[in-house]
Amino acid sequence: MGFKTPRRIIVEYAIPFQSARRKFTEVMPNWRRELKVIEVLPRLIHLQKLGYYHSHPQFGKKRGTPELSKTDREYMQPGEIEIVVAINDSKRSSPWKESKNKLSGTLGKYHITIAGFYKRKRNDEITQYRVLCPYAIGFDYTFEQPLV
Ligand SMILES: [Zn+2]
């Protein structure tokens, strides 16, 4: 939930939902259609639905990746964002940093990588964009880096 400016999409709130039907490697996205509450929320809190986020957790030795799967791409609606959070085991902690348009760092014993994608209305093209998060890497750093 958030709002759009001409150059940025600003996410103010991310509301966690637990899916009833799950595979090990991926949450089945079918439940999205059933979430009528999402359509009502903007009227209540004056923010619009921007898209979804979901996680790709590590499963055994197979590490979660911050990429869109084929299914993820199909379920994205034009004009909406998808944020993918890869969650993997981490033996040591590392500070949060931005690299290759992704944000990553550790939280407790997990290594987290966050990637943001947007599907254009014009041609359904999906592009990965920078994820700016001043709370993770600092306000000065976030807004002084040149756009890559
Ligand atoms: Zn996915």
Tab-separated table of C-alpha atoms and ligand atoms in Angstrom:
chain	number	residue	atom	x	y	z
A	1	MET	CA	0.000	0.000	0.000
A	2	GLY	CA	1.299	3.441	-0.838
A	3	PHE	CA	1.277	5.978	-3.633
A	4	LYS	CA	2.885	6.811	-6.958
A	5	THR	CA	4.805	9.923	-7.976
A	6	PRO	CA	5.986	10.572	-11.542
A	7	ARG	CA	9.399	9.034	-10.787
A	8	ARG	CA	8.846	6.785	-7.809
A	9	ILE	CA	6.482	4.273	-6.305
A	10	ILE	CA	6.396	4.714	-2.554
A	11	VAL	CA	5.440	1.760	-0.410
A	12	GLU	CA	4.113	2.887	2.961
A	13	TYR	CA	2.702	-0.368	4.277
A	14	ALA	CA	3.176	-4.024	3.490
A	15	ILE	CA	0.469	-6.225	4.916
A	16	PRO	CA	1.464	-9.829	5.575
A	17	PHE	CA	-0.946	-12.546	4.537
A	18	GLN	CA	-0.376	-16.223	5.086
A	19	SER	CA	-1.555	-18.408	2.280
A	20	ALA	CA	-3.516	-21.542	3.143
A	21	ARG	CA	-2.188	-23.526	0.221
A	22	ARG	CA	1.579	-23.736	0.092
A	23	LYS	CA	4.246	-25.565	-1.777
A	24	PHE	CA	7.657	-25.873	-0.171
A	25	THR	CA	9.454	-23.548	-2.511
A	26	GLU	CA	6.734	-21.100	-3.330
A	27	VAL	CA	3.484	-19.697	-2.038
A	28	MET	CA	0.680	-20.443	-4.467
A	29	PRO	CA	-0.579	-17.074	-5.608
A	30	ASN	CA	-4.194	-18.163	-6.264
A	31	TRP	CA	-5.429	-16.583	-3.045
A	32	ARG	CA	-4.768	-13.131	-4.429
A	33	ARG	CA	-8.019	-13.064	-6.348
A	34	GLU	CA	-9.950	-13.842	-3.200
A	35	LEU	CA	-8.570	-10.963	-1.200
A	36	LYS	CA	-11.451	-8.545	-1.465
A	37	VAL	CA	-10.138	-6.648	1.533
A	38	ILE	CA	-7.344	-5.303	-0.653
A	39	GLU	CA	-9.895	-3.542	-2.847
A	40	VAL	CA	-11.574	-1.906	0.140
A	41	LEU	CA	-8.449	-0.752	1.950
A	42	PRO	CA	-7.679	2.297	-0.231
A	43	ARG	CA	-11.058	3.772	0.697
A	44	LEU	CA	-10.233	3.346	4.360
A	45	ILE	CA	-6.672	4.582	4.542
A	46	HIS	CA	-6.213	6.759	1.425
A	47	LEU	CA	-3.413	4.674	0.043
A	48	GLN	CA	-3.588	2.641	-3.109
A	49	LYS	CA	-2.717	-0.968	-3.647
A	50	LEU	CA	0.602	-0.962	-5.481
A	51	GLY	CA	1.096	-4.696	-5.830
A	52	TYR	CA	2.348	-7.573	-3.742
A	53	TYR	CA	5.383	-8.929	-1.993
A	54	HIS	CA	6.261	-12.487	-1.231
A	55	SER	CA	9.260	-14.461	-0.069
A	56	HIS	CA	11.477	-17.105	-1.589
A	57	PRO	CA	12.763	-18.981	1.461
A	58	GLN	CA	15.663	-21.405	1.481
A	59	PHE	CA	14.548	-25.022	1.257
A	60	GLY	CA	17.165	-27.478	2.457
A	61	LYS	CA	20.343	-26.665	0.558
A	62	LYS	CA	18.469	-24.869	-2.205
A	63	ARG	CA	18.837	-21.156	-1.557
A	64	GLY	CA	16.033	-18.701	-2.181
A	65	THR	CA	16.706	-16.255	-5.025
A	66	PRO	CA	15.466	-12.662	-5.354
A	67	GLU	CA	14.171	-13.284	-8.872
A	68	LEU	CA	10.684	-13.593	-10.289
A	69	SER	CA	9.641	-17.116	-11.199
A	70	LYS	CA	7.610	-17.793	-14.337
A	71	THR	CA	4.456	-17.993	-12.187
A	72	ASP	CA	5.343	-14.759	-10.387
A	73	ARG	CA	5.601	-12.989	-13.755
A	74	GLU	CA	2.254	-14.323	-14.926
A	75	TYR	CA	0.441	-13.237	-11.772
A	76	MET	CA	1.755	-9.682	-11.842
A	77	GLN	CA	-0.851	-7.165	-12.950
A	78	PRO	CA	0.124	-4.387	-15.379
A	79	GLY	CA	0.854	-1.180	-13.479
A	80	GLU	CA	1.712	-3.052	-10.299
A	81	ILE	CA	4.876	-3.854	-8.409
A	82	GLU	CA	6.104	-7.141	-7.011
A	83	ILE	CA	8.682	-7.224	-4.260
A	84	VAL	CA	10.539	-10.487	-3.789
A	85	VAL	CA	12.316	-11.215	-0.530
A	86	ALA	CA	14.876	-14.011	-0.593
A	87	ILE	CA	15.405	-15.494	2.869
A	88	ASN	CA	18.425	-17.699	3.434
A	89	ASP	CA	20.372	-19.058	6.374
A	90	SER	CA	23.367	-16.985	7.339
A	91	LYS	CA	26.248	-18.016	9.576
A	92	ARG	CA	27.526	-14.497	10.156
A	93	SER	CA	25.918	-11.081	10.177
A	94	SER	CA	26.529	-8.531	7.422
A	95	PRO	CA	25.496	-4.877	7.255
A	96	TRP	CA	22.705	-3.774	4.936
A	97	LYS	CA	23.866	-2.562	1.557
A	98	GLU	CA	22.601	-1.893	-1.941
A	99	SER	CA	24.109	-3.698	-4.893
A	100	LYS	CA	22.893	-4.600	-8.371
A	101	ASN	CA	19.570	-2.843	-7.666
A	102	LYS	CA	18.915	-5.064	-4.668
A	103	LEU	CA	19.020	-4.466	-0.940
A	104	SER	CA	20.586	-7.084	1.269
A	105	GLY	CA	21.761	-7.694	4.797
A	106	THR	CA	21.169	-9.927	7.770
A	107	LEU	CA	18.349	-10.061	10.279
A	108	GLY	CA	19.190	-12.422	13.125
A	109	LYS	CA	20.383	-15.674	11.593
A	110	TYR	CA	18.889	-14.945	8.190
A	111	HIS	CA	20.331	-13.257	5.145
A	112	ILE	CA	17.672	-11.177	3.385
A	113	THR	CA	17.759	-9.874	-0.188
A	114	ILE	CA	15.000	-7.591	-1.442
A	115	ALA	CA	14.316	-6.966	-5.128
A	116	GLY	CA	11.575	-4.812	-6.662
A	117	PHE	CA	9.881	-5.259	-10.020
A	118	TYR	CA	7.292	-3.288	-11.994
A	119	LYS	CA	5.073	-4.442	-14.868
A	120	ARG	CA	4.388	-1.714	-17.392
A	121	LYS	CA	0.812	-1.082	-18.460
A	122	ARG	CA	1.887	-0.228	-21.990
A	123	ASN	CA	3.493	-3.521	-22.996
A	124	ASP	CA	3.431	-5.836	-19.960
A	125	GLU	CA	7.218	-5.532	-19.795
A	126	ILE	CA	8.639	-6.348	-16.358
A	127	THR	CA	11.633	-4.328	-15.202
A	128	GLN	CA	13.631	-4.560	-12.013
A	129	TYR	CA	14.092	-1.260	-10.212
A	130	ARG	CA	16.166	-0.041	-7.306
A	131	VAL	CA	14.648	-0.517	-3.879
A	132	LEU	CA	15.322	2.641	-1.883
A	133	CYS	CA	15.068	1.993	1.820
A	134	PRO	CA	16.529	4.716	4.024
A	135	TYR	CA	15.617	2.763	7.140
A	136	ALA	CA	17.991	0.001	6.075
A	137	ILE	CA	20.988	1.894	4.677
A	138	GLY	CA	20.581	5.512	5.814
A	139	PHE	CA	18.853	8.557	4.315
A	140	ASP	CA	21.989	10.225	2.909
A	141	TYR	CA	23.190	7.091	1.210
A	142	THR	CA	19.790	6.227	-0.227
A	143	PHE	CA	19.142	9.526	-1.954
A	144	GLU	CA	22.660	10.549	-2.986
A	145	GLN	CA	23.497	7.485	-5.042
A	146	PRO	CA	23.211	8.006	-8.785
A	147	LEU	CA	20.472	6.005	-10.504
A	148	VAL	CA	21.987	2.881	-12.045
B	1	ZN	ZN	7.974	-16.130	-6.281
